[in-house]
CSV table of C-alpha atoms in Angstrom, one decimal:
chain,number,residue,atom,x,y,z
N,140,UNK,CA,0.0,0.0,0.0
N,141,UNK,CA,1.6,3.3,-1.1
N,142,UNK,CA,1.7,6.1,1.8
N,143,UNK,CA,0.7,9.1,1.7
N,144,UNK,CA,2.6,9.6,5.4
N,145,UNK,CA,4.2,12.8,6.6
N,146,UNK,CA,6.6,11.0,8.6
N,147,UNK,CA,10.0,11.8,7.7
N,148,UNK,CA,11.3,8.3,7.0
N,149,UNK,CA,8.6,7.2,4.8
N,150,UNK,CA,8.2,10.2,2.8
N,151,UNK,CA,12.0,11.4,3.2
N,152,UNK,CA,10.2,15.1,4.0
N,153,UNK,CA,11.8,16.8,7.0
N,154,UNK,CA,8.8,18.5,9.5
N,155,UNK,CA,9.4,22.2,8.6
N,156,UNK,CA,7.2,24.2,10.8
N,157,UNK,CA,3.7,24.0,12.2
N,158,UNK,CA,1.5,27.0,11.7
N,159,UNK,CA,-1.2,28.3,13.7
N,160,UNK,CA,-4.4,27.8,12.5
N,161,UNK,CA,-6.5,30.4,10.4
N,162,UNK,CA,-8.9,28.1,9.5
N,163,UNK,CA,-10.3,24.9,11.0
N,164,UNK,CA,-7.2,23.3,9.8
N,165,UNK,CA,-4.3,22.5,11.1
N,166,UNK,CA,-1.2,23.4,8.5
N,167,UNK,CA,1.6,21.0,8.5
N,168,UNK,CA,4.0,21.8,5.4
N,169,UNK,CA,6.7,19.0,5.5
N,170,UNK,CA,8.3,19.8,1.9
N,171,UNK,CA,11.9,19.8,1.0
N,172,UNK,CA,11.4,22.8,-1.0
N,173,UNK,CA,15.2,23.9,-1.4
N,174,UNK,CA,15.7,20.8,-3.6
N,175,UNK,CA,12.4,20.7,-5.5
N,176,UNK,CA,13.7,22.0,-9.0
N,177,UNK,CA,16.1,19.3,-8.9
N,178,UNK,CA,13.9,16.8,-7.7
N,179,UNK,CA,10.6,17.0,-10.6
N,180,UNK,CA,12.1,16.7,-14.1
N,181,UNK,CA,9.6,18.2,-16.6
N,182,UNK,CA,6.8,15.6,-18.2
N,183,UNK,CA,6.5,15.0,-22.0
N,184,UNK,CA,3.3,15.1,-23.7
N,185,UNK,CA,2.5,12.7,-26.3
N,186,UNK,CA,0.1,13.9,-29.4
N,187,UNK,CA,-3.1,13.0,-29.1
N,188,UNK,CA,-4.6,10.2,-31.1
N,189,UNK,CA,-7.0,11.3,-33.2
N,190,UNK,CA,-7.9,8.7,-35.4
N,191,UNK,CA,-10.0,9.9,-38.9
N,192,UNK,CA,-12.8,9.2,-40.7
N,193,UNK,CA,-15.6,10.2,-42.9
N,194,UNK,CA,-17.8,12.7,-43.1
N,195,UNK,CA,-21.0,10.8,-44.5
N,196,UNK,CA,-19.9,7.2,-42.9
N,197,UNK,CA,-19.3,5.1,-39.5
N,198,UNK,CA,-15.9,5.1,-39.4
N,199,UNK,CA,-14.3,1.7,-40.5
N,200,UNK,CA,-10.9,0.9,-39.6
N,201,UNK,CA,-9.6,1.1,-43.1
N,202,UNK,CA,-6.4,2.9,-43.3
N,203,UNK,CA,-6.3,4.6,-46.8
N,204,UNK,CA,-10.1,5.8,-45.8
N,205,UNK,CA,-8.1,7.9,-42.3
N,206,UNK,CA,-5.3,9.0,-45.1
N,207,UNK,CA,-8.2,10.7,-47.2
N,208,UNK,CA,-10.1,12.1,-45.0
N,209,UNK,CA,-8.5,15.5,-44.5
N,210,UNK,CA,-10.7,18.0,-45.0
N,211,UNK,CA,-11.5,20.9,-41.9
N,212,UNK,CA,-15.2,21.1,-43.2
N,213,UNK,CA,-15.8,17.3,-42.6
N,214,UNK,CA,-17.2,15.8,-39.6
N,215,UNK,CA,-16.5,12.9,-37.4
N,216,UNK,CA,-18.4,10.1,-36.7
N,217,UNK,CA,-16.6,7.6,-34.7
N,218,UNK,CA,-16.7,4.6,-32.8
N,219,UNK,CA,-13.8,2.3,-32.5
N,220,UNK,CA,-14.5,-1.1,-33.7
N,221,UNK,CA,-12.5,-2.9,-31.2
N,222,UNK,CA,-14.7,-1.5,-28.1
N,223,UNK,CA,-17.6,-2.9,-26.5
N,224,UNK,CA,-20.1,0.0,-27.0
N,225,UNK,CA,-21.8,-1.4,-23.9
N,226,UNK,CA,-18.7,-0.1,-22.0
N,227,UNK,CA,-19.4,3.3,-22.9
N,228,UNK,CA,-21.1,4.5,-20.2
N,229,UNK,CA,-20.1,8.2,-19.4
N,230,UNK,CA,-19.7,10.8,-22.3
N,231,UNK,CA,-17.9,13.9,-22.4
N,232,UNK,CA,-19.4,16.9,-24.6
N,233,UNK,CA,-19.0,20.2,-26.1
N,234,UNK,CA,-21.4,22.7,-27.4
N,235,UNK,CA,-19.7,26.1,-28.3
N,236,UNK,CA,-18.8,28.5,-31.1
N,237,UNK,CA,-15.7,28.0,-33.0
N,238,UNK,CA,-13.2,31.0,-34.2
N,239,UNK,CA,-14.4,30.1,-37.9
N,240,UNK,CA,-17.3,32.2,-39.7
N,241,UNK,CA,-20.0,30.6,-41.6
N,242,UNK,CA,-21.4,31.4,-45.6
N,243,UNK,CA,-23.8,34.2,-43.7
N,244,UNK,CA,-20.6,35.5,-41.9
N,245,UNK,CA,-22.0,34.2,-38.2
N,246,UNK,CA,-20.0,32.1,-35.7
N,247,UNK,CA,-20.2,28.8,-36.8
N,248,UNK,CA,-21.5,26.3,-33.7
N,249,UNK,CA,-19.7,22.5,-33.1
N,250,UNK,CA,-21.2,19.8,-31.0
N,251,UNK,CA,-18.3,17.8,-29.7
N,252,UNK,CA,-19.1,14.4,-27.8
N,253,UNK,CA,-16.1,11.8,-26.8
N,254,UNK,CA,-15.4,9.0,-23.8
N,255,UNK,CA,-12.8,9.3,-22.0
N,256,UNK,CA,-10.7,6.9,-23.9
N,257,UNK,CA,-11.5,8.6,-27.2
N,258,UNK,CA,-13.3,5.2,-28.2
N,259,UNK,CA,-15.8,7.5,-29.2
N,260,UNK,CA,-15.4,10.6,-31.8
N,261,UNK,CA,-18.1,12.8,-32.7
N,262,UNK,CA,-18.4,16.3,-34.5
N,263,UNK,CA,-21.2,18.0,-35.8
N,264,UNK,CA,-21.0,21.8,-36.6
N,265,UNK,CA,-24.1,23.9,-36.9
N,266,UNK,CA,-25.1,27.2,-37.5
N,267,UNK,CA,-25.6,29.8,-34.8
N,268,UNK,CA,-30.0,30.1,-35.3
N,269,UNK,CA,-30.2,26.1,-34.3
N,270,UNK,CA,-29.0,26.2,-30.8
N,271,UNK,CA,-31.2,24.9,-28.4
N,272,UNK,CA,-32.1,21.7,-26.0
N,273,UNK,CA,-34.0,20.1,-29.1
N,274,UNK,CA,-31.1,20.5,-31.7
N,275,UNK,CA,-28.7,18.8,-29.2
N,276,UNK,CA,-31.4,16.2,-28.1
N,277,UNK,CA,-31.8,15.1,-31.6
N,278,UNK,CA,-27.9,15.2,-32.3
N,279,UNK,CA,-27.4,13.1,-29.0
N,280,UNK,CA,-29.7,10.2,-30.0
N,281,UNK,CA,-28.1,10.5,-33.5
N,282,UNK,CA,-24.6,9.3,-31.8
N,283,UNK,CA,-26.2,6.5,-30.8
N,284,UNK,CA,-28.2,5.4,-33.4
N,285,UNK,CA,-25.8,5.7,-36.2
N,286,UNK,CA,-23.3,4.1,-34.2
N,287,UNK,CA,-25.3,1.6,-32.0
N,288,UNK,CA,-24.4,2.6,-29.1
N,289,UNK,CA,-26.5,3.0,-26.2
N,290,UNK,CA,-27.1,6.2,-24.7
N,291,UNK,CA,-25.0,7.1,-21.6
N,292,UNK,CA,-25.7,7.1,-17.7
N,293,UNK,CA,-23.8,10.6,-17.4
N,294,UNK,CA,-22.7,13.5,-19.8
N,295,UNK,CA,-20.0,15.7,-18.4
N,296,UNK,CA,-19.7,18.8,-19.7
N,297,UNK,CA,-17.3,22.6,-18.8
N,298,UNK,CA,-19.3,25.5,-19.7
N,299,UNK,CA,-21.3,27.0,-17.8
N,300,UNK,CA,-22.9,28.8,-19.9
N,301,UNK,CA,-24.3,26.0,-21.5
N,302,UNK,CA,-25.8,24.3,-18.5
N,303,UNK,CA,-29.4,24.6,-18.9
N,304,UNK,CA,-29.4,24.0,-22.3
N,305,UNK,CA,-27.2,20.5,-21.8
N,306,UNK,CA,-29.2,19.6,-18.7
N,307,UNK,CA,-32.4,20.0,-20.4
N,308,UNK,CA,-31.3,17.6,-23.5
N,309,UNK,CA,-29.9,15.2,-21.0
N,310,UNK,CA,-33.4,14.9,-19.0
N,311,UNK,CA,-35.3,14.8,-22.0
N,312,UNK,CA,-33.1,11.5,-22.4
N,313,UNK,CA,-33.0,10.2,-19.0
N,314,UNK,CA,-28.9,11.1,-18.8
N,315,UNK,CA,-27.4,12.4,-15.6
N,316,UNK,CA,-25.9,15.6,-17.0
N,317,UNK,CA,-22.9,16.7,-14.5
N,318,UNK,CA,-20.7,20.5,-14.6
N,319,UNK,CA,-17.2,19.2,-14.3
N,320,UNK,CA,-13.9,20.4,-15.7
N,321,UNK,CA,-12.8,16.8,-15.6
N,322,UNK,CA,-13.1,16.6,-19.0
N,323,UNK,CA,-9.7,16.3,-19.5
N,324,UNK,CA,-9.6,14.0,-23.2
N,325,UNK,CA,-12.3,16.5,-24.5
N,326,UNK,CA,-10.1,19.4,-23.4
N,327,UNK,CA,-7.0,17.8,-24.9
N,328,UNK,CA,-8.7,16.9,-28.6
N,329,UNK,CA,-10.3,20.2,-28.3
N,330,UNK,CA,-6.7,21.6,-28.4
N,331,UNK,CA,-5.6,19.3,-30.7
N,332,UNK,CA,-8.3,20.4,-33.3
N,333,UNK,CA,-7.5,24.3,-32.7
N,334,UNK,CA,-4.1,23.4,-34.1
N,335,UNK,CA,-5.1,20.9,-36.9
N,336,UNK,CA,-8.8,21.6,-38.0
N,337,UNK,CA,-10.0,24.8,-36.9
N,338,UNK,CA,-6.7,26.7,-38.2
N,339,UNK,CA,-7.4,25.0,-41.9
N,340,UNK,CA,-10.9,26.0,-41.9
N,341,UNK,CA,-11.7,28.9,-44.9
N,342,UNK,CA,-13.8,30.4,-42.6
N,343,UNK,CA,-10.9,30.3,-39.7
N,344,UNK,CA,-10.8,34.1,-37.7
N,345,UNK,CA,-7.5,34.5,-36.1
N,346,UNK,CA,-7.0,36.1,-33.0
N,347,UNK,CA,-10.8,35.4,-32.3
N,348,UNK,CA,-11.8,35.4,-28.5
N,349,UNK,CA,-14.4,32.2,-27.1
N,350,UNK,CA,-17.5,33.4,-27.2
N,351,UNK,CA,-17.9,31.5,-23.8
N,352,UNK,CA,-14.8,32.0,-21.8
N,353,UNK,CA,-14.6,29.5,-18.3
N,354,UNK,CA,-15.5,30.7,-15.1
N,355,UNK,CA,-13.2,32.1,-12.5
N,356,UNK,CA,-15.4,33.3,-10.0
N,357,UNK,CA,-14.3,34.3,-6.3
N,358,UNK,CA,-13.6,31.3,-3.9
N,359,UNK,CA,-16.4,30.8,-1.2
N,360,UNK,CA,-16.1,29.7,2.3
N,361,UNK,CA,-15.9,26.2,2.7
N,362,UNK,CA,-19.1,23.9,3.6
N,363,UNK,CA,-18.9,22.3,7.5
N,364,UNK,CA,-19.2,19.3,6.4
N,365,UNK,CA,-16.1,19.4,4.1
N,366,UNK,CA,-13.6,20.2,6.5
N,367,UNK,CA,-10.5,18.0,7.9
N,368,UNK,CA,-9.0,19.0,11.2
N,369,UNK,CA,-5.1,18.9,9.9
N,370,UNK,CA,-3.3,19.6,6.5
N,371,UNK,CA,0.4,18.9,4.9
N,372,UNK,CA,1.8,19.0,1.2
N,373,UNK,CA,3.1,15.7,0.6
N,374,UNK,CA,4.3,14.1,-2.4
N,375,UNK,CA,4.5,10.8,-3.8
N,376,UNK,CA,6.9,9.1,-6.5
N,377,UNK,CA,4.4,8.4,-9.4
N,378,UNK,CA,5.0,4.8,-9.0
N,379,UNK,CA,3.5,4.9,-5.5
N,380,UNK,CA,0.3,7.4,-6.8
N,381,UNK,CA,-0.1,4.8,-9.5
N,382,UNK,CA,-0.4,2.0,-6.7
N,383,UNK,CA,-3.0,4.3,-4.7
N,384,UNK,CA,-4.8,4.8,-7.8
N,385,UNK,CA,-5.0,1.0,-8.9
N,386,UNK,CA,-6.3,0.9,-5.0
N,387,UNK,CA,-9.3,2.6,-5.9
N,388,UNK,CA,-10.5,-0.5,-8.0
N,389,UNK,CA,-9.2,-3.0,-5.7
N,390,UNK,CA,-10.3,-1.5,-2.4
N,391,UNK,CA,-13.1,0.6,-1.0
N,392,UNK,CA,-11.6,3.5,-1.1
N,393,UNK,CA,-13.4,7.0,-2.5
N,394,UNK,CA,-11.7,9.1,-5.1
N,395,UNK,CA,-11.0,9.4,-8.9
N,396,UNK,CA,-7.9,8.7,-10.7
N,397,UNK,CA,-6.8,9.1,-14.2
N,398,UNK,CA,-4.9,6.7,-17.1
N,399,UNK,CA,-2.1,8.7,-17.7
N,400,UNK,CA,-1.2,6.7,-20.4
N,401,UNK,CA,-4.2,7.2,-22.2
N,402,UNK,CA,-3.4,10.9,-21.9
N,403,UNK,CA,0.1,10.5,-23.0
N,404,UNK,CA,1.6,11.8,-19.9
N,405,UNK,CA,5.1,10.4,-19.7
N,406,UNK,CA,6.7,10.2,-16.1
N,407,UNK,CA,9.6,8.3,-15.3
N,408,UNK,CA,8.8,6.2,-11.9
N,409,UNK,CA,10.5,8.3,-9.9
N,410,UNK,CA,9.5,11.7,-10.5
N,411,UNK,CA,7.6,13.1,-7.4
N,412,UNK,CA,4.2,14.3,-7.7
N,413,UNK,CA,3.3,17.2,-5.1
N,414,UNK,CA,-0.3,16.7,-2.9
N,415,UNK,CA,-2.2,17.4,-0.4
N,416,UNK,CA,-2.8,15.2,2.5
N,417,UNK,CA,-5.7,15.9,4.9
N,418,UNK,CA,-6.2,14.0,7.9
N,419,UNK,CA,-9.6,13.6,9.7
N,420,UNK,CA,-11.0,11.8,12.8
N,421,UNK,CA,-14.4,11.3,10.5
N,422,UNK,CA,-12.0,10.7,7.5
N,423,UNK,CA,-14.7,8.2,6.0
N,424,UNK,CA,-17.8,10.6,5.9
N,425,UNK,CA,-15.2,13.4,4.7
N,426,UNK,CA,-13.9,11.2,1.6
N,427,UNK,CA,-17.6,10.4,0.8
N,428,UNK,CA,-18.7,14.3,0.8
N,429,UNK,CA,-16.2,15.1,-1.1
N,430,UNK,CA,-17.0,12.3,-3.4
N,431,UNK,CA,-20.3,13.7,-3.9
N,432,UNK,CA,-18.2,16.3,-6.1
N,433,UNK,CA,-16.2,16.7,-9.0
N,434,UNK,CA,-13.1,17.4,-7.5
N,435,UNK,CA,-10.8,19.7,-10.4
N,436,UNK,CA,-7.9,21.1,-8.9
N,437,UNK,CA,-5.7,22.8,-5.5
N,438,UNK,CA,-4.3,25.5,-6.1
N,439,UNK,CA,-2.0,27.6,-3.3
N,440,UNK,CA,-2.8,31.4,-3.8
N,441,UNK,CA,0.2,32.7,-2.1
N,442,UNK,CA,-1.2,36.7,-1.9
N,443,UNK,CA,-4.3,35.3,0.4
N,444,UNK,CA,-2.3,32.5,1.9
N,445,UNK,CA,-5.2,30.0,1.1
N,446,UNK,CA,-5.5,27.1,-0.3
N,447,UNK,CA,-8.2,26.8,-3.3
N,448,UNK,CA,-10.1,23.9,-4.0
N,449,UNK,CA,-12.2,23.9,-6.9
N,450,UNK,CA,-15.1,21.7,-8.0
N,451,UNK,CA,-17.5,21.2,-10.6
N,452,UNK,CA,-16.8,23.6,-13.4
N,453,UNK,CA,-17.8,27.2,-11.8
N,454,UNK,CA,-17.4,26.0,-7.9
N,455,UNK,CA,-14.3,27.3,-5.8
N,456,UNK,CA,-14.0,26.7,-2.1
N,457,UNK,CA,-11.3,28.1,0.4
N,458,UNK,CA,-10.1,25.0,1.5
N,459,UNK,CA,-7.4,25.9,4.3
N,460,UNK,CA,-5.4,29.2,5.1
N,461,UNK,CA,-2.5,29.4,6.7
N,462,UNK,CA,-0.5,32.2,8.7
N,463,UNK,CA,1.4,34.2,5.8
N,464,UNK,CA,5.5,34.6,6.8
N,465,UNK,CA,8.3,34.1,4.4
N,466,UNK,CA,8.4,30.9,5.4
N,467,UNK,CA,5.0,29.7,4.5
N,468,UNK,CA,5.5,31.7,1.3
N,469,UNK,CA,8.2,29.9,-0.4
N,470,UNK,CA,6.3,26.5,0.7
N,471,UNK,CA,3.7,27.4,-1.1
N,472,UNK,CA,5.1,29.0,-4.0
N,473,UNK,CA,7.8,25.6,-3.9
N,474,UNK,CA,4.9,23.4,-4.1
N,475,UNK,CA,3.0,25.6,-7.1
N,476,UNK,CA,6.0,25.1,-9.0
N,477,UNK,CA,6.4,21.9,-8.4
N,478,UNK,CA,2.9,21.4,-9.8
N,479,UNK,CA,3.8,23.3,-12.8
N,480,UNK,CA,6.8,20.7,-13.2
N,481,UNK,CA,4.1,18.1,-13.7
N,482,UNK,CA,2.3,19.5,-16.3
N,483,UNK,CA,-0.1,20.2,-13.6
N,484,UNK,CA,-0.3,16.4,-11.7
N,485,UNK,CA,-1.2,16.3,-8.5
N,486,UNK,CA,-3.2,14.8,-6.0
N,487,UNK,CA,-5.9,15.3,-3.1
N,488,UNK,CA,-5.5,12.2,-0.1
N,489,UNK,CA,-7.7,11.8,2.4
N,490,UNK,CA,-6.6,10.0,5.3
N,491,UNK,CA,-7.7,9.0,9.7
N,492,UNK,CA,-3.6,10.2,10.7
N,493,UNK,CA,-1.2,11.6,8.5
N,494,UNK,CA,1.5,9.3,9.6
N,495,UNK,CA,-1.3,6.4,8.5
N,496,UNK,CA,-0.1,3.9,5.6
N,497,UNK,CA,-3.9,4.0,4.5
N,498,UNK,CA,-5.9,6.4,2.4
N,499,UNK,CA,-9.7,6.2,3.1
N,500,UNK,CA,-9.7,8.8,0.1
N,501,UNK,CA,-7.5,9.5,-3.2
N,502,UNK,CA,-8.2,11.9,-6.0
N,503,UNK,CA,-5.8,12.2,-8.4
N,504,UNK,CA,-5.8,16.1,-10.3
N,505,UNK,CA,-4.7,17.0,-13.7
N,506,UNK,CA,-4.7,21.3,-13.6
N,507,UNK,CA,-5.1,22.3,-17.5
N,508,UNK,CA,-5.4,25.8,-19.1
N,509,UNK,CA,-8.5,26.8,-20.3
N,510,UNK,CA,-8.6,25.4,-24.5
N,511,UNK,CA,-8.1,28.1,-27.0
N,512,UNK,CA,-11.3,28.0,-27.8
């Protein structure tokens, strides 16, 4: 069992200071921060595969069919052969403007749905008059109709904006609909086609701004039920996270992880990935609220000396502050950085004890930018 300790000898993290409490936390920063650049070589991206096909057919697997199809007007339908389409239970989706003008000189509209594997590829671009539930309803039972596959228990989406229309389809349906920026694949392809689709389209508008820029709103005070009693920033060699994440199948433990693989994030075994660890007397109740959420990202915002968690896709809590002193600063700062070292990996652990070898909770955190469009 990987652990998520703060004792010195099993994390190799010295006990730096304790802070006095601002918040109903305790803060605990046990980070070796004067070697950290040393200590997190950078992360390498692979591309992301998008495999091709045609506009007018199911995709078949056919390999001079991908090497035609290169057209930034076509669209994508998608399902790969080699996939049980029961599997497919949880789709990820995009319904937003695009930098590229139509023949009337509006903002051209694309429907993006995915899984998280990319088993599933769909694109369907619209004009700007024909968004609404019913257009996306229709569209949605298209997906599975052309492609026989059954309709999905949940739909995540990352606008905001586009909430009621999205929930309103997915009732209509009978599909859970759930705000979360944990639509990391979509958010990846999305970049992918700003760079190899969008850019090549004749109706392309550079230096265009989304129409529907992501939400940043101000963090809120954190819900009782949510908080722990102590805090630390820990970190783990990604060969342990990947043990605590593989836990999550084998044991009953609460959390979310991600297949790094599948997102081409390359991390040699002994790269350290920063965290937080938050220890509880009522840690089991605690993993379970939190759960109950889509968990997104922790951020340290040094000016406030807070810690930020945020959830859903427009939901930011203030999870723990700490006493601001140089001290505390560089910490924090250290442990940003080392985030940004990862690409942005890092990870949320609940635990009973912070010198415990268990985790009754472990979420797993990819921080991306915003995509370009």
């Amino acid at each position: 069992m990987a652990c998520v300790s703060c004792s010195p000898s099993r994390m190799r993290l010295p006990l730096l200071q304790t802070h006095t409490p601002i918040s109903n936390f305790t803060c605990l920063t046990v980070f070796p921060f004067q070697s950290l650049a040393i200590s997190l070589p950078k992360y390498k991206v692979k591309s992301v595969h998008i495999p091709s096909c045609s506009v007018s057919s199911i995709s078949s697997t056919n390999l001079e069919e991908e090497e035609e199809d290169d057209d930034p007007t076509a669209e994508l339908v998608y399902l790969d052969p080699e996939i049980d389409p029961e599997s497919i239970s949880e789709w990820e989706l995009d319904f937003c403007s695009r930098p590229i003008l139509d023949i009337r000189g509006k903002k051209l509209w694309e429907l993006l749905v995915c899984d998280d594997s990319l088993s599933l590829q769909y694109t369907k671009y619209f004009p700007n008059n024909l968004i609404n539930s019913i257009t996306l309803k229709d569209a949605l039972l298209s997906i599975s109709n052309d492609l026989g596959l059954p309709l999905p228990d949940k739909i995540r989406f990352f606008r905001s904006q586009m909430q009621t229309i999205i929930t309103r389809a997915c009732n209509e349906l009978a599909i859970k609909s759930v705000p979360s920026k944990r639509c990391l694949s979509l958010v990846l392809w999305l970049e992918d086609r700003y760079e190899t689709v969008y850019t090549r389209h004749p109706g392309f508008q550079k230096g265009a701004k989304p129409l529907l820029a992501l939400d940043n709103p101000f963090p809120m005070e954190l819900p009782e039920n949510l908080y722990g009693e102590k805090w630390a920033f820990v970190q783990l060699p990604v060969s342990a996270v990947r043990e605590e994440v593989s836990n999550l199948e084998t044991r009953l433990v609460f959390g979310s992880s991600l297949d790094l693989d599948l997102l081409g994030i390359e991390i040699e075994d002994n790269t350290l990935i920063p965290g937080l660890a938050v220890a509880s007397s009522r840690a089991k109740p605690l993993a379970a609220w939190m759960n109950g959420l889509e968990v997104c990202s922790i951020e340290a915002d040094v000016d406030k000396a807070s810690l930020i968690l945020s959830v859903g896709i427009s939901t930011r809590y203030i999870y723990a502050t700490y006493k601001k002193n140089p001290v505390s600063t560089s910490e924090a700062e250290a442990w940003e950085a080392a985030k940004k070292a990862c690409g942005g990996l890092h990870f949320l652990a609940i635990q009973n004890d912070l010198n415990s070898d268990d985790c009754v909770g472990f979420w797993l955190l990819l921080d991306l930018p915003p995509p370009p469009v």
